Amino acid sequence: AVDLDIRAGEVHIVAGENGAGKSTLMKVLAGSVRAESGTIELDGEAVRIDSPIAALKLGIVAVYQEFALCPDLTVAENVFLGQEPGRFFIDKKSMRARTAKLLQRLNARCSPDDLVRDLGTAQKQLVEIARALKGSSRVLILDEPTATLSENEIRELFAVIRSLRQNGQAIAYISHRLE
């Protein structure tokens, strides 16, 4: 029995012990797990989220603790994987330019042309966030984003989260770390 209201420009922390159901709740919102009961509403209207694509169409995107990146592809290729711009041919120039803007927005210290395998953990996290934000995301779910980051990298990630919040992004932040 959970009630959770997430509004634009807010960060909500979903905290609790390992095994408490935090990630499962967020996977329901992201369409990775089907809800067994209850309702999900968006703008006061009941919605059905039965797949990650359905969640994406509603603007709900998740960045999970385990990265889903292709190490032998560039940052830009990872950001747009499966959604490459272009009609008959992939518009790599547009892909790189759009990725550069996203990386700048996130204060990432990598280039659209860098290979993902050459990035550190914090930069990979930002590539995942850039991929989530490339569309019209309304709710960004971050599942244990600090689990493998250093204290300095955590501070940098929190600065990114504050910036996203100030720009109207709704964020659900899952953690078991209360500090």
Backbone as JSON Lines, residues from 0, in Angstrom:
{"i":0,"aa":"A","n":[0.86,-1.18,0.0],"ca":[0.0,0.0,0.0],"c":[0.9,1.23,0.0]}
{"i":1,"aa":"V","n":[1.09,1.81,-1.17],"ca":[1.98,2.96,-1.32],"c":[1.25,4.07,-2.05]}
{"i":2,"aa":"D","n":[1.37,5.27,-1.52],"ca":[0.92,6.47,-2.22],"c":[2.16,7.33,-2.43]}
{"i":3,"aa":"L","n":[2.38,7.77,-3.65],"ca":[3.53,8.58,-3.98],"c":[3.12,9.61,-5.0]}
{"i":4,"aa":"D","n":[3.27,10.87,-4.68],"ca":[3.0,11.96,-5.6],"c":[4.32,12.6,-6.01]}
{"i":5,"aa":"I","n":[4.56,12.66,-7.3],"ca":[5.78,13.27,-7.82],"c":[5.36,14.4,-8.75]}
{"i":6,"aa":"R","n":[5.88,15.59,-8.49],"ca":[5.53,16.75,-9.29],"c":[6.77,17.32,-9.98]}
{"i":7,"aa":"A","n":[6.53,18.03,-11.06],"ca":[7.61,18.68,-11.79],"c":[8.4,19.59,-10.86]}
{"i":8,"aa":"G","n":[9.71,19.56,-10.99],"ca":[10.56,20.41,-10.18],"c":[10.78,19.91,-8.77]}
{"i":9,"aa":"E","n":[10.46,18.65,-8.53],"ca":[10.64,18.07,-7.2],"c":[11.53,16.83,-7.29]}
{"i":10,"aa":"V","n":[12.28,16.61,-6.21],"ca":[13.06,15.39,-6.07],"c":[12.47,14.65,-4.88]}
{"i":11,"aa":"H","n":[12.07,13.42,-5.11],"ca":[11.54,12.58,-4.03],"c":[12.51,11.44,-3.78]}
{"i":12,"aa":"I","n":[12.87,11.28,-2.53],"ca":[13.76,10.21,-2.14],"c":[12.9,9.03,-1.69]}
{"i":13,"aa":"V","n":[13.16,7.88,-2.27],"ca":[12.52,6.64,-1.84],"c":[13.64,5.86,-1.16]}
{"i":14,"aa":"A","n":[13.63,5.87,0.18],"ca":[14.73,5.28,0.93],"c":[14.24,4.13,1.79]}
{"i":15,"aa":"G","n":[15.12,3.2,2.02],"ca":[14.8,2.06,2.87],"c":[15.87,1.0,2.75]}
{"i":16,"aa":"E","n":[15.74,-0.02,3.57],"ca":[16.71,-1.1,3.58],"c":[16.68,-1.88,2.27]}
{"i":17,"aa":"N","n":[17.74,-2.62,2.02],"ca":[17.76,-3.52,0.87],"c":[16.61,-4.52,1.03]}
{"i":18,"aa":"G","n":[15.9,-4.78,-0.05],"ca":[14.79,-5.72,-0.01],"c":[13.47,-5.11,0.42]}
{"i":19,"aa":"A","n":[13.43,-3.8,0.64],"ca":[12.2,-3.15,1.11],"c":[11.18,-2.92,0.0]}
{"i":20,"aa":"G","n":[11.59,-3.06,-1.26],"ca":[10.66,-2.89,-2.37],"c":[10.81,-1.59,-3.13]}
{"i":21,"aa":"K","n":[11.84,-0.81,-2.81],"ca":[12.05,0.49,-3.48],"c":[12.21,0.33,-4.99]}
{"i":22,"aa":"S","n":[13.13,-0.53,-5.36],"ca":[13.41,-0.72,-6.79],"c":[12.23,-1.35,-7.5]}
{"i":23,"aa":"T","n":[11.52,-2.24,-6.83],"ca":[10.34,-2.87,-7.44],"c":[9.28,-1.82,-7.73]}
{"i":24,"aa":"L","n":[9.05,-0.91,-6.8],"ca":[8.09,0.16,-7.0],"c":[8.47,1.0,-8.22]}
{"i":25,"aa":"M","n":[9.73,1.34,-8.33],"ca":[10.17,2.16,-9.45],"c":[10.11,1.38,-10.76]}
{"i":26,"aa":"K","n":[10.36,0.07,-10.7],"ca":[10.26,-0.75,-11.91],"c":[8.81,-0.83,-12.38]}
{"i":27,"aa":"V","n":[7.86,-0.76,-11.46],"ca":[6.45,-0.71,-11.85],"c":[6.18,0.58,-12.61]}
{"i":28,"aa":"L","n":[6.69,1.69,-12.1],"ca":[6.5,2.98,-12.77],"c":[7.19,3.01,-14.13]}
{"i":29,"aa":"A","n":[8.34,2.33,-14.23],"ca":[9.1,2.34,-15.48],"c":[8.64,1.25,-16.45]}
{"i":30,"aa":"G","n":[7.67,0.44,-16.05],"ca":[7.12,-0.57,-16.94],"c":[7.9,-1.86,-17.03]}
{"i":31,"aa":"S","n":[8.92,-2.02,-16.19],"ca":[9.71,-3.25,-16.2],"c":[9.05,-4.38,-15.43]}
{"i":32,"aa":"V","n":[8.17,-4.01,-14.49],"ca":[7.42,-4.97,-13.67],"c":[5.97,-4.54,-13.71]}
{"i":33,"aa":"R","n":[5.07,-5.48,-13.88],"ca":[3.64,-5.15,-13.9],"c":[3.08,-5.06,-12.48]}
{"i":34,"aa":"A","n":[2.28,-4.04,-12.26],"ca":[1.63,-3.87,-10.96],"c":[0.59,-4.98,-10.77]}
{"i":35,"aa":"E","n":[0.55,-5.5,-9.55],"ca":[-0.44,-6.54,-9.25],"c":[-1.78,-5.93,-8.83]}
{"i":36,"aa":"S","n":[-1.74,-4.71,-8.35],"ca":[-2.96,-4.01,-7.96],"c":[-2.68,-2.52,-7.91]}
{"i":37,"aa":"G","n":[-3.71,-1.75,-7.64],"ca":[-3.55,-0.31,-7.51],"c":[-3.67,0.42,-8.83]}
{"i":38,"aa":"T","n":[-3.48,1.74,-8.77],"ca":[-3.56,2.57,-9.96],"c":[-2.36,3.5,-10.03]}
{"i":39,"aa":"I","n":[-2.03,3.85,-11.24],"ca":[-1.0,4.86,-11.5],"c":[-1.7,5.97,-12.25]}
{"i":40,"aa":"E","n":[-1.52,7.19,-11.76],"ca":[-2.14,8.34,-12.41],"c":[-1.08,9.3,-12.89]}
{"i":41,"aa":"L","n":[-1.35,9.9,-14.02],"ca":[-0.49,10.93,-14.57],"c":[-1.39,12.11,-14.91]}
{"i":42,"aa":"D","n":[-1.13,13.24,-14.32],"ca":[-1.98,14.42,-14.48],"c":[-3.44,14.13,-14.11]}
{"i":43,"aa":"G","n":[-3.63,13.31,-13.07],"ca":[-4.96,13.01,-12.57],"c":[-5.72,11.96,-13.35]}
{"i":44,"aa":"E","n":[-5.12,11.42,-14.39],"ca":[-5.76,10.4,-15.22],"c":[-5.07,9.05,-14.98]}
{"i":45,"aa":"A","n":[-5.87,8.0,-14.79],"ca":[-5.31,6.67,-14.63],"c":[-4.63,6.26,-15.93]}
{"i":46,"aa":"V","n":[-3.43,5.7,-15.81],"ca":[-2.68,5.22,-16.96],"c":[-2.27,3.78,-16.73]}
{"i":47,"aa":"R","n":[-2.06,3.09,-17.82],"ca":[-1.61,1.71,-17.74],"c":[-0.17,1.66,-18.25]}
{"i":48,"aa":"I","n":[0.71,1.16,-17.41],"ca":[2.11,1.04,-17.78],"c":[2.46,-0.44,-17.75]}
{"i":49,"aa":"D","n":[2.42,-1.06,-18.92],"ca":[2.67,-2.49,-18.98],"c":[3.96,-2.85,-19.72]}
{"i":50,"aa":"S","n":[4.76,-1.82,-20.04],"ca":[6.04,-2.07,-20.69],"c":[6.9,-0.81,-20.56]}
{"i":51,"aa":"P","n":[8.21,-0.97,-20.69],"ca":[9.07,0.22,-20.68],"c":[8.73,1.2,-21.81]}
{"i":52,"aa":"I","n":[8.26,0.68,-22.95],"ca":[7.88,1.58,-24.05],"c":[6.65,2.39,-23.67]}
{"i":53,"aa":"A","n":[5.7,1.77,-22.98],"ca":[4.51,2.51,-22.52],"c":[4.92,3.6,-21.54]}
{"i":54,"aa":"A","n":[5.86,3.3,-20.64],"ca":[6.34,4.3,-19.69],"c":[7.05,5.43,-20.43]}
{"i":55,"aa":"L","n":[7.87,5.07,-21.4],"ca":[8.6,6.07,-22.17],"c":[7.65,7.01,-22.91]}
{"i":56,"aa":"K","n":[6.59,6.46,-23.48],"ca":[5.6,7.29,-24.17],"c":[4.92,8.27,-23.22]}
{"i":57,"aa":"L","n":[4.85,7.9,-21.93],"ca":[4.27,8.79,-20.92],"c":[5.31,9.75,-20.34]}
{"i":58,"aa":"G","n":[6.57,9.59,-20.74],"ca":[7.63,10.46,-20.25],"c":[8.27,9.98,-18.97]}
{"i":59,"aa":"I","n":[8.13,8.71,-18.65],"ca":[8.72,8.14,-17.44],"c":[9.92,7.29,-17.86]}
{"i":60,"aa":"V","n":[11.1,7.68,-17.39],"ca":[12.32,6.96,-17.75],"c":[13.12,6.62,-16.51]}
{"i":61,"aa":"A","n":[13.8,5.5,-16.56],"ca":[14.58,5.04,-15.41],"c":[16.04,4.85,-15.8]}
{"i":62,"aa":"V","n":[16.9,5.18,-14.85],"ca":[18.33,4.9,-14.96],"c":[18.63,3.95,-13.82]}
{"i":63,"aa":"Y","n":[18.96,2.72,-14.18],"ca":[19.18,1.68,-13.19],"c":[20.62,1.65,-12.72]}
{"i":64,"aa":"Q","n":[20.81,1.0,-11.58],"ca":[22.13,0.89,-10.97],"c":[23.12,0.17,-11.9]}
{"i":65,"aa":"E","n":[22.66,-0.85,-12.59],"ca":[23.51,-1.56,-13.54],"c":[23.4,-0.84,-14.89]}
{"i":66,"aa":"F","n":[24.52,-0.4,-15.4],"ca":[24.51,0.34,-16.65],"c":[24.1,-0.56,-17.81]}
{"i":67,"aa":"A","n":[23.37,0.02,-18.75],"ca":[22.94,-0.69,-19.96],"c":[23.59,0.0,-21.16]}
{"i":68,"aa":"L","n":[24.9,0.1,-21.11],"ca":[25.65,0.79,-22.16],"c":[26.45,-0.22,-22.97]}
{"i":69,"aa":"C","n":[26.72,0.12,-24.22],"ca":[27.54,-0.7,-25.1],"c":[28.94,-0.11,-25.09]}
{"i":70,"aa":"P","n":[29.9,-0.79,-24.48],"ca":[31.23,-0.2,-24.28],"c":[31.99,0.12,-25.56]}
{"i":71,"aa":"D","n":[31.71,-0.59,-26.65],"ca":[32.45,-0.36,-27.89],"c":[31.83,0.69,-28.79]}
{"i":72,"aa":"L","n":[30.74,1.32,-28.33],"ca":[30.12,2.4,-29.07],"c":[30.51,3.73,-28.45]}
{"i":73,"aa":"T","n":[30.33,4.81,-29.21],"ca":[30.61,6.14,-28.69],"c":[29.5,6.56,-27.73]}
{"i":74,"aa":"V","n":[29.77,7.65,-27.04],"ca":[28.77,8.22,-26.15],"c":[27.5,8.56,-26.93]}
{"i":75,"aa":"A","n":[27.65,9.24,-28.07],"ca":[26.49,9.64,-28.88],"c":[25.72,8.41,-29.36]}
{"i":76,"aa":"E","n":[26.43,7.38,-29.8],"ca":[25.76,6.17,-30.26],"c":[24.99,5.5,-29.13]}
{"i":77,"aa":"N","n":[25.51,5.54,-27.91],"ca":[24.81,4.99,-26.77],"c":[23.59,5.82,-26.41]}
{"i":78,"aa":"V","n":[23.72,7.12,-26.44],"ca":[22.6,8.0,-26.09],"c":[21.42,7.77,-27.03]}
{"i":79,"aa":"F","n":[21.7,7.55,-28.3],"ca":[20.62,7.42,-29.29],"c":[20.38,5.98,-29.76]}
{"i":80,"aa":"L","n":[20.98,5.01,-29.1],"ca":[20.86,3.62,-29.52],"c":[19.39,3.21,-29.67]}
{"i":81,"aa":"G","n":[19.04,2.8,-30.88],"ca":[17.67,2.38,-31.16],"c":[16.73,3.52,-31.52]}
{"i":82,"aa":"Q","n":[17.2,4.76,-31.38],"ca":[16.39,5.94,-31.7],"c":[17.23,6.95,-32.46]}
{"i":83,"aa":"E","n":[18.06,6.46,-33.36],"ca":[18.96,7.31,-34.11],"c":[18.18,8.27,-35.0]}
{"i":84,"aa":"P","n":[18.61,9.53,-35.06],"ca":[17.93,10.49,-35.94],"c":[18.29,10.25,-37.4]}
{"i":85,"aa":"G","n":[17.39,10.59,-38.26],"ca":[17.61,10.44,-39.7],"c":[16.49,9.63,-40.32]}
{"i":86,"aa":"R","n":[16.26,9.87,-41.57],"ca":[15.16,9.19,-42.25],"c":[15.62,7.9,-42.92]}
{"i":87,"aa":"F","n":[16.6,8.01,-43.81],"ca":[17.1,6.83,-44.51],"c":[18.5,6.44,-44.04]}
{"i":88,"aa":"F","n":[19.22,7.44,-43.55],"ca":[20.56,7.22,-43.04],"c":[20.65,7.85,-41.66]}
{"i":89,"aa":"I","n":[21.5,7.32,-40.82],"ca":[21.68,7.9,-39.48],"c":[22.36,9.25,-39.62]}
{"i":90,"aa":"D","n":[21.75,10.26,-39.02],"ca":[22.28,11.62,-39.05],"c":[23.27,11.77,-37.89]}
{"i":91,"aa":"K","n":[24.51,11.35,-38.13],"ca":[25.52,11.36,-37.07],"c":[25.86,12.77,-36.6]}
{"i":92,"aa":"K","n":[25.81,13.73,-37.51],"ca":[26.1,15.11,-37.13],"c":[25.06,15.61,-36.12]}
{"i":93,"aa":"S","n":[23.8,15.36,-36.4],"ca":[22.73,15.75,-35.48],"c":[22.84,14.99,-34.16]}
{"i":94,"aa":"M","n":[23.17,13.72,-34.25],"ca":[23.29,12.89,-33.06],"c":[24.41,13.43,-32.15]}
{"i":95,"aa":"R","n":[25.55,13.77,-32.75],"ca":[26.67,14.31,-31.97],"c":[26.31,15.67,-31.37]}
{"i":96,"aa":"A","n":[25.66,16.53,-32.15],"ca":[25.31,17.87,-31.67],"c":[24.31,17.8,-30.52]}
{"i":97,"aa":"R","n":[23.29,16.97,-30.67],"ca":[22.28,16.83,-29.62],"c":[22.89,16.22,-28.36]}
{"i":98,"aa":"T","n":[23.8,15.25,-28.54],"ca":[24.48,14.64,-27.4],"c":[25.36,15.67,-26.7]}
{"i":99,"aa":"A","n":[26.06,16.49,-27.47],"ca":[26.92,17.52,-26.88],"c":[26.1,18.47,-26.0]}
{"i":100,"aa":"K","n":[24.91,18.85,-26.45],"ca":[24.05,19.73,-25.65],"c":[23.62,19.04,-24.36]}
{"i":101,"aa":"L","n":[23.26,17.76,-24.45],"ca":[22.87,17.02,-23.25],"c":[24.03,16.9,-22.28]}
{"i":102,"aa":"L","n":[25.21,16.6,-22.79],"ca":[26.38,16.47,-21.92],"c":[26.73,17.79,-21.26]}
{"i":103,"aa":"Q","n":[26.58,18.87,-22.0],"ca":[26.84,20.2,-21.44],"c":[25.84,20.5,-20.33]}
{"i":104,"aa":"R","n":[24.58,20.18,-20.57],"ca":[23.52,20.39,-19.57],"c":[23.83,19.63,-18.27]}
{"i":105,"aa":"L","n":[24.48,18.48,-18.41],"ca":[24.78,17.63,-17.26],"c":[26.19,17.86,-16.71]}
{"i":106,"aa":"N","n":[26.9,18.84,-17.26],"ca":[28.28,19.12,-16.86],"c":[29.17,17.89,-16.96]}
{"i":107,"aa":"A","n":[28.93,17.07,-17.96],"ca":[29.73,15.87,-18.16],"c":[31.07,16.25,-18.78]}
{"i":108,"aa":"R","n":[32.08,15.52,-18.38],"ca":[33.43,15.78,-18.89],"c":[33.82,14.72,-19.92]}
{"i":109,"aa":"C","n":[32.94,14.51,-20.85],"ca":[33.25,13.58,-21.94],"c":[32.68,14.16,-23.23]}
{"i":110,"aa":"S","n":[33.1,13.57,-24.32],"ca":[32.71,14.04,-25.65],"c":[31.74,13.05,-26.28]}
{"i":111,"aa":"P","n":[30.89,13.51,-27.18],"ca":[30.0,12.58,-27.89],"c":[30.76,11.49,-28.65]}
{"i":112,"aa":"D","n":[32.03,11.77,-29.0],"ca":[32.83,10.83,-29.77],"c":[33.67,9.88,-28.92]}
{"i":113,"aa":"D","n":[33.68,10.07,-27.59],"ca":[34.43,9.17,-26.71],"c":[33.8,7.79,-26.71]}
{"i":114,"aa":"L","n":[34.63,6.76,-26.64],"ca":[34.12,5.41,-26.48],"c":[33.72,5.21,-25.02]}
{"i":115,"aa":"V","n":[32.58,4.59,-24.81],"ca":[32.07,4.39,-23.45],"c":[33.05,3.59,-22.6]}
{"i":116,"aa":"R","n":[33.74,2.63,-23.18],"ca":[34.67,1.8,-22.4],"c":[35.79,2.62,-21.77]}
{"i":117,"aa":"D","n":[36.06,3.82,-22.32],"ca":[37.14,4.66,-21.81],"c":[36.67,5.61,-20.7]}
{"i":118,"aa":"L","n":[35.39,5.58,-20.35],"ca":[34.85,6.5,-19.35],"c":[34.9,5.89,-17.95]}
{"i":119,"aa":"G","n":[34.97,6.77,-16.96],"ca":[34.87,6.33,-15.57],"c":[33.4,6.11,-15.2]}
{"i":120,"aa":"T","n":[33.18,5.57,-14.03],"ca":[31.84,5.24,-13.58],"c":[30.91,6.45,-13.54]}
{"i":121,"aa":"A","n":[31.39,7.57,-13.02],"ca":[30.54,8.76,-12.91],"c":[30.13,9.27,-14.29]}
{"i":122,"aa":"Q","n":[31.05,9.24,-15.24],"ca":[30.72,9.71,-16.58],"c":[29.76,8.75,-17.28]}
{"i":123,"aa":"K","n":[29.9,7.46,-17.03],"ca":[28.94,6.49,-17.57],"c":[27.55,6.75,-17.02]}
{"i":124,"aa":"Q","n":[27.49,7.1,-15.73],"ca":[26.21,7.43,-15.1],"c":[25.57,8.62,-15.83]}
{"i":125,"aa":"L","n":[26.36,9.63,-16.16],"ca":[25.84,10.8,-16.86],"c":[25.41,10.47,-18.29]}
{"i":126,"aa":"V","n":[26.08,9.52,-18.92],"ca":[25.65,9.08,-20.25],"c":[24.28,8.42,-20.14]}
{"i":127,"aa":"E","n":[24.08,7.61,-19.12],"ca":[22.77,6.98,-18.89],"c":[21.7,8.05,-18.67]}
{"i":128,"aa":"I","n":[22.02,9.07,-17.89],"ca":[21.06,10.14,-17.63],"c":[20.79,10.93,-18.91]}
{"i":129,"aa":"A","n":[21.83,11.19,-19.69],"ca":[21.64,11.89,-20.98],"c":[20.71,11.09,-21.87]}
{"i":130,"aa":"R","n":[20.89,9.79,-21.92],"ca":[20.01,8.95,-22.73],"c":[18.58,9.06,-22.25]}
{"i":131,"aa":"A","n":[18.39,9.1,-20.93],"ca":[17.04,9.21,-20.38],"c":[16.4,10.56,-20.68]}
{"i":132,"aa":"L","n":[17.21,11.59,-20.75],"ca":[16.69,12.95,-20.93],"c":[16.58,13.39,-22.39]}
{"i":133,"aa":"K","n":[17.02,12.58,-23.33],"ca":[17.05,13.03,-24.73],"c":[15.67,13.26,-25.3]}
{"i":134,"aa":"G","n":[14.67,12.58,-24.77],"ca":[13.3,12.75,-25.24],"c":[12.57,13.77,-24.39]}
{"i":135,"aa":"S","n":[11.3,13.56,-24.24],"ca":[10.49,14.48,-23.43],"c":[10.15,13.83,-22.1]}
{"i":136,"aa":"S","n":[11.19,13.55,-21.31],"ca":[10.96,12.89,-20.03],"c":[10.29,13.85,-19.05]}
{"i":137,"aa":"R","n":[9.34,13.31,-18.34],"ca":[8.63,14.07,-17.3],"c":[9.04,13.61,-15.92]}
{"i":138,"aa":"V","n":[9.29,12.31,-15.79],"ca":[9.71,11.73,-14.52],"c":[10.98,10.93,-14.76]}
{"i":139,"aa":"L","n":[12.03,11.29,-14.05],"ca":[13.31,10.6,-14.14],"c":[13.49,9.79,-12.86]}
{"i":140,"aa":"I","n":[13.65,8.49,-13.01],"ca":[13.86,7.6,-11.88],"c":[15.33,7.24,-11.83]}
{"i":141,"aa":"L","n":[15.98,7.5,-10.7],"ca":[17.38,7.17,-10.52],"c":[17.47,6.09,-9.45]}
{"i":142,"aa":"D","n":[17.85,4.88,-9.82],"ca":[17.91,3.75,-8.92],"c":[19.31,3.57,-8.36]}
{"i":143,"aa":"E","n":[19.51,3.93,-7.11],"ca":[20.8,3.81,-6.42],"c":[21.94,4.4,-7.24]}
{"i":144,"aa":"P","n":[21.82,5.67,-7.67],"ca":[22.84,6.22,-8.56],"c":[24.21,6.44,-7.92]}
{"i":145,"aa":"T","n":[24.28,6.46,-6.59],"ca":[25.56,6.74,-5.94],"c":[26.27,5.49,-5.45]}
{"i":146,"aa":"A","n":[25.71,4.33,-5.73],"ca":[26.23,3.08,-5.17],"c":[27.72,2.87,-5.45]}
{"i":147,"aa":"T","n":[28.2,3.26,-6.61],"ca":[29.6,3.01,-6.97],"c":[30.4,4.29,-7.16]}
{"i":148,"aa":"L","n":[29.9,5.42,-6.68],"ca":[30.57,6.7,-6.87],"c":[31.37,7.11,-5.65]}
{"i":149,"aa":"S","n":[32.44,7.87,-5.87],"ca":[33.22,8.44,-4.78],"c":[32.44,9.62,-4.18]}
{"i":150,"aa":"E","n":[32.9,10.13,-3.05],"ca":[32.21,11.26,-2.41],"c":[32.2,12.48,-3.32]}
{"i":151,"aa":"N","n":[33.31,12.75,-4.02],"ca":[33.37,13.89,-4.94],"c":[32.4,13.69,-6.1]}
{"i":152,"aa":"E","n":[32.35,12.47,-6.65],"ca":[31.43,12.18,-7.76],"c":[29.98,12.29,-7.3]}
{"i":153,"aa":"I","n":[29.71,11.92,-6.06],"ca":[28.35,12.05,-5.51],"c":[27.96,13.53,-5.44]}
{"i":154,"aa":"R","n":[28.88,14.38,-4.98],"ca":[28.59,15.82,-4.92],"c":[28.29,16.36,-6.32]}
{"i":155,"aa":"E","n":[29.05,15.92,-7.31],"ca":[28.82,16.37,-8.68],"c":[27.47,15.88,-9.2]}
{"i":156,"aa":"L","n":[27.12,14.64,-8.89],"ca":[25.81,14.11,-9.3],"c":[24.69,14.9,-8.64]}
{"i":157,"aa":"F","n":[24.84,15.22,-7.36],"ca":[23.81,16.0,-6.67],"c":[23.66,17.39,-7.29]}
{"i":158,"aa":"A","n":[24.75,17.97,-7.76],"ca":[24.67,19.27,-8.44],"c":[23.87,19.12,-9.74]}
{"i":159,"aa":"V","n":[24.06,18.02,-10.45],"ca":[23.29,17.76,-11.67],"c":[21.81,17.6,-11.33]}
{"i":160,"aa":"I","n":[21.52,16.87,-10.27],"ca":[20.13,16.65,-9.85],"c":[19.47,17.97,-9.46]}
{"i":161,"aa":"R","n":[20.2,18.81,-8.73],"ca":[19.65,20.14,-8.37],"c":[19.35,20.96,-9.62]}
{"i":162,"aa":"S","n":[20.25,20.92,-10.59],"ca":[20.04,21.66,-11.84],"c":[18.82,21.14,-12.59]}
{"i":163,"aa":"L","n":[18.68,19.83,-12.68],"ca":[17.51,19.25,-13.34],"c":[16.22,19.66,-12.63]}
{"i":164,"aa":"R","n":[16.25,19.62,-11.31],"ca":[15.07,20.01,-10.53],"c":[14.72,21.47,-10.8]}
{"i":165,"aa":"Q","n":[15.71,22.34,-10.81],"ca":[15.46,23.76,-11.06],"c":[14.9,24.0,-12.45]}
{"i":166,"aa":"N","n":[15.17,23.08,-13.38],"ca":[14.64,23.19,-14.73],"c":[13.32,22.44,-14.9]}
{"i":167,"aa":"G","n":[12.7,22.05,-13.79],"ca":[11.36,21.47,-13.83],"c":[11.27,19.96,-13.96]}
{"i":168,"aa":"Q","n":[12.39,19.28,-13.88],"ca":[12.37,17.81,-13.99],"c":[11.86,17.2,-12.69]}
{"i":169,"aa":"A","n":[10.94,16.26,-12.78],"ca":[10.5,15.48,-11.62],"c":[11.45,14.3,-11.49]}
{"i":170,"aa":"I","n":[11.93,14.06,-10.27],"ca":[12.93,13.01,-10.06],"c":[12.53,12.14,-8.87]}
{"i":171,"aa":"A","n":[12.56,10.84,-9.08],"ca":[12.41,9.87,-7.99],"c":[13.79,9.24,-7.8]}
{"i":172,"aa":"Y","n":[14.32,9.42,-6.61],"ca":[15.69,9.01,-6.31],"c":[15.64,7.88,-5.29]}
{"i":173,"aa":"I","n":[16.09,6.7,-5.68],"ca":[16.05,5.53,-4.81],"c":[17.41,5.37,-4.13]}
{"i":174,"aa":"S","n":[17.36,5.15,-2.81],"ca":[18.61,4.95,-2.09],"c":[18.37,4.19,-0.79]}
{"i":175,"aa":"H","n":[19.41,3.51,-0.34],"ca":[19.38,2.94,1.0],"c":[20.37,3.69,1.9]}
{"i":176,"aa":"R","n":[21.06,4.68,1.31],"ca":[22.03,5.5,2.05],"c":[21.34,6.75,2.56]}
{"i":177,"aa":"L","n":[21.14,6.86,3.84],"ca":[20.45,8.01,4.39],"c":[21.36,9.24,4.52]}
{"i":178,"aa":"E","n":[22.65,9.05,4.63],"ca":[23.51,10.22,4.74],"c":[23.56,10.97,3.44]}
